[in-house]
Amino acid sequence: MLVRKNVWELGGDWADPILWYARAVGALKPKPISDRTSWRFWAGMHGYNQGLWEFYGYKAAKEKLPAKADFDEFWQQCQHGSWYFLPWHRGYLIGFEKLIRATVVSLKGPADWTLPYWNYFKSGQNGLPPAFGSPDWPDGKGNNPLFVEQRWGPDPKKPGKVFVPLNAVNLDAMGIHEFTGVASGGDRGFGGVDTGFEHGGTKHGDIESQPHDQVHGLVGGEKMFPKASPRPLPGLMSAPDTAGLDPIFWLHHANIDRLWQSWRLSDHRNTDPEESSWKKGPASHGKHQFVVPLPDGSPWVYTPQQMSDFAGVGYTYSDFSPAGTPLAAVASATAAPSGAATMAKSTGAAVEVVGVSAKALAVAGNGAQTSVPVEPQMHAKVASKMATTAAPGAREERVFLNLENVRGYSDATVLQVYVHFAGKDGTPSAERQVGSIGLFGITKATETDAGHTGGGLSYALNITKPYQEFAGSANVDLANIGVRLEAVAPVQQSAEVSVGRISIVRQGD
Amino acid sequence: MSAASASCGKATDGSTMTPAAYERLQIRIPLAIAAAAAWAAAALSHERKLVAFCSSDVWTAISLDQFALAITFSSPASLAGEWMLMVAAMMMPMLAGAVGHVRARSLPRRRKRSLALFVIGYCAIWGACGIPIVLAMLTLRLMQLSPVVTIALVGSLILIWQFSPAKQLCLNRCHDQPPLAAHGIAADLAALGYGVTQAIWCCGTCWALMLVPLMAQDGHLFAMAATSAYLIAERLDPPRRPAWEIRWPSTIVRLLWFRLSLWRRSDNAGRVRA
Ligand SMILES: [Cu+2]
C-alpha cells in the first residue's frame, strides 16, 4: 500500500521523497505547456490567467497554449464553492501523484514514491517545509524547482517568510456531521452545497472555507508591482488561476484530502452524499466530467463515487489525526453500522434572517467594523429555543453570521472575524473571535462577464456559542451587535474589498 | 464499476434529497403550480380565440378593417391580459433562483411583502416591454407582407439577437443575486428594484424568441411550449464572455445524452439479470 507521509517527519529537510519530488518537478517544468504531462499543463487544469502567467514568467507571450480540444477537455476544471470540491481535488491529486511517480521512476528513483502532506496544524509544523523555501539544492547550487519566488507569505513586511499563522485557521469543520448543507445562509456542510443546476460556486463548504482558503492566501501572500498594476498581485498560491504552479500546492491539498478521510473516520455520522447527482458528478447535470491525463497522456475519467471509496483509491495516509493528536472518536466509527444511523436530514430545518446590516462595508487597511441590528421578535425566538433543550430528533438551534456579496481584487486577503455584544447601558462586553475568512477566488467572483456573475463570494460563520452566551441577557443592545473584520495583512485601498451585506441567520426546527 | 454495486447504488438514489435541493423545491413547487395555472389559462383563452395577436392570421396579413374588428373583439386591456398570461406561463419556471434569493434574504415577517414587490416590479417591466413587441407584430401584419418575407424578416432579427454580445450580457445578468436591504422602505425598494432589474435582463434575454409564439398561428401553444423549453435550456449554461458567436444550449444536450446512456446501461443490466 502506498502511504502518504507527513512532510515534516520524513527524516530531514531534504529526505529522499523531497529530493525526488524536486528532481521530478525539475524535469516537468521545462516541458511545453501543451504537453499533457508538463508541469504547466497540470497547473492550467486547475485554472489559468494569461496576464499573471506571462507576468510571472510561466508563459512566454508567443508560447502556444494547448490545442482547443485539450484546453476544453482538461483545463480550468477546478471545483470550488461546490460539493464536488473534495472529490475533484482527490482525483486531481491521484493523477498528479502518478505523474510524479512515473517521472521519479524514469529518473531511476523509487517506484513507491508518494506525495507528502503538510499538516500545518501539528505542533511546530506550521512553517513552510525548508526544502521549499530555499532557492538552492542541498548542495548549495541554485535553481531548486521547489522554490517559488511568488510565495510571499502572510506578512508583506517580511516577503518570503512563509508560515501559517495558527490564529487564522481552525479545524471547526471537523465537528460538522453533514457533508452537504444549505445555500440560504445556514450551515453549508463539511463538503459544500449541492450546487445543482444553479452552479454559482460562490458559497464555499466548511472545510473549503476553513482552513483551505486561508492557507492558500497566507502562503501565497500578495505584492505591489506599481509598474504593472495599481492593485496588489497575488502570490501563486493565493489565486485559483496560479495555485497549481506552486509545488507546495499539492502538499496543502494532500492535507485537505487527508482531513476528508479523518472526518469520515472520526464519527459514524460523517458519511459522503448518497445522491446520484453527487456520486455521478457534474456530468449528471450536463456539465463537464472530471478528467485528468495519465502519465502516458491518455485521459482518465473519474467520478465522486469512485473518490468516495477510500479503500479503492490506492493510497492511504500515515496519520489521520487532524492536528496530530490521536483521534478520540475513532472507536465510534465502528460502533454503529453505517447507513442505519444516518441522521435526520436537515431538510425540514428552517433558515431565517434574524438581523441585517445592508450598508456595504468597505474593507481597507487593517480592517473595518459595523453593527448589525437584530429583530427583537426573532431574537426572542432564538433565545427561547436556546433556553430549552431540543426535543429528541429535533435539530438544535444554531446561529450564523453571513458575510454576503464580498467583492474585491485581493485573493490573498484573510480577515479575522469578531462579534461583540454591547450592553444597553453602554457596558462593553468581551469580543469573541468567530473564525476567519480567506478571499481565495474573490477576483474571479468579482469580475462580471468572465464566466461568473460578479456577485462576489459569501461566507457563513457559526456564531452559536457567543450568541448563546448573551441570548438570555435582557441587557444586550439588540440594535448594535458589533462585527469587526481584522486583516491579517493590510488590505490595499486599490483592491476595493467590500462586504455587500452582513446578516445574522438562525437555523433550527 | 460492477453491475452489482451499480444497482446497489441505485436503490438509494432518489430516496434522499440534499438540504439545498429541498430549499430549491420549496421555491419550485409553488412556481410550478402558478406556471401550470398560467398555461391552463393560456390554453383556455386560446381555445376561445380571444388572443387577437396570437390567433389572428399572420400569414395572410390582415387589413386595417380586420384589425379594427379584432380590436373591438379584444380590448387593449384583454390584449394586455393575454400578453401577461403568456409572460407568466413562460417566465415563471425560470424565476426560482431570483425568488429563492428574495425569500432567503428577507426577514421572515417581510417575506410575503418582499416577494409581492419583486413580482410587481418584474411584471411592470414585462408589461411595458409588451407594448412595443405587440405593436411591432401588429404593424408587421398591417404591412401585408408575404409570409416568406415576414418569416425572413423576423427570423433574421431573432438570429442576429441570439448571436449578439448584448444577448449574452443579458443572459449573464439573469443570474445576479445582489445584496438586498432588509429593513423599512429600503427593503421595499430593494425588492421592487430587484424585480425591475431582473425583468430588464430577462426581457433582453427573451424578447426575440418570444416573437416565435407570437407569430405562430395554428401551433401557438406548441410554439409557446417549444420556445419556453429553449429559454430554460439556454439558462442552464454557465455565464460566458459576451461576444458575437453562434451559440446553442450545450448543457441540456450533454444532460440528455448522459441520461440516455444511463438509461441504456440500466436497461442492459436489467436484461443480464433477467
Ligand atoms: Cu485549493
PDB file of C-alpha atoms in Angstrom, chain A residues 182 184-187 345-354 378 381 385 395-400 505-509, chain B residues 22-23 26 103 108 111:
ATOM      1  CA  VAL A 182     -27.946  24.808   2.627  1.00  0.00           C
ATOM      2  CA  SER A 184     -29.589  30.159   2.155  1.00  0.00           C
ATOM      3  CA  GLY A 185     -27.316  31.246   4.976  1.00  0.00           C
ATOM      4  CA  GLY A 186     -27.217  28.294   7.365  1.00  0.00           C
ATOM      5  CA  ASP A 187     -24.536  25.637   7.534  1.00  0.00           C
ATOM      6  CA  LYS A 345     -31.665  15.150   7.261  1.00  0.00           C
ATOM      7  CA  SER A 346     -31.833  18.842   7.929  1.00  0.00           C
ATOM      8  CA  THR A 347     -34.314  19.285   5.113  1.00  0.00           C
ATOM      9  CA  GLY A 348     -37.007  20.433   7.485  1.00  0.00           C
ATOM     10  CA  ALA A 349     -34.790  22.888   9.305  1.00  0.00           C
ATOM     11  CA  ALA A 350     -35.776  26.456   8.769  1.00  0.00           C
ATOM     12  CA  VAL A 351     -33.256  29.117   7.910  1.00  0.00           C
ATOM     13  CA  GLU A 352     -34.466  32.564   8.890  1.00  0.00           C
ATOM     14  CA  VAL A 353     -32.920  36.008   8.864  1.00  0.00           C
ATOM     15  CA  VAL A 354     -32.584  37.460  12.362  1.00  0.00           C
ATOM     16  CA  MET A 378     -36.515  36.946  16.012  1.00  0.00           C
ATOM     17  CA  LYS A 381     -37.408  33.162  19.189  1.00  0.00           C
ATOM     18  CA  LYS A 385     -35.122  27.871  21.522  1.00  0.00           C
ATOM     19  CA  ARG A 395     -32.322  19.991  15.423  1.00  0.00           C
ATOM     20  CA  GLU A 396     -30.539  22.184  17.882  1.00  0.00           C
ATOM     21  CA  GLU A 397     -30.718  25.900  17.358  1.00  0.00           C
ATOM     22  CA  ARG A 398     -27.752  27.376  15.500  1.00  0.00           C
ATOM     23  CA  VAL A 399     -26.868  30.956  14.600  1.00  0.00           C
ATOM     24  CA  PHE A 400     -24.687  32.075  11.692  1.00  0.00           C
ATOM     25  CA  VAL A 505     -29.336  33.983  10.456  1.00  0.00           C
ATOM     26  CA  ARG A 506     -30.866  31.252  12.590  1.00  0.00           C
ATOM     27  CA  GLN A 507     -31.128  27.615  11.588  1.00  0.00           C
ATOM     28  CA  GLY A 508     -33.214  25.130  13.508  1.00  0.00           C
ATOM     29  CA  ASP A 509     -36.550  23.407  13.679  1.00  0.00           C
TER      30      ASP A 509
ATOM     31  CA  TYR B  22     -35.118  20.721  -0.572  1.00  0.00           C
ATOM     32  CA  GLU B  23     -34.765  24.500  -0.390  1.00  0.00           C
ATOM     33  CA  GLN B  26     -39.783  24.766  -1.699  1.00  0.00           C
ATOM     34  CA  ARG B 103     -37.015  34.714   0.207  1.00  0.00           C
ATOM     35  CA  PRO B 108     -39.429  36.238   7.906  1.00  0.00           C
ATOM     36  CA  ARG B 111     -41.040  37.682   3.109  1.00  0.00           C
TER      37      ARG B 111
END
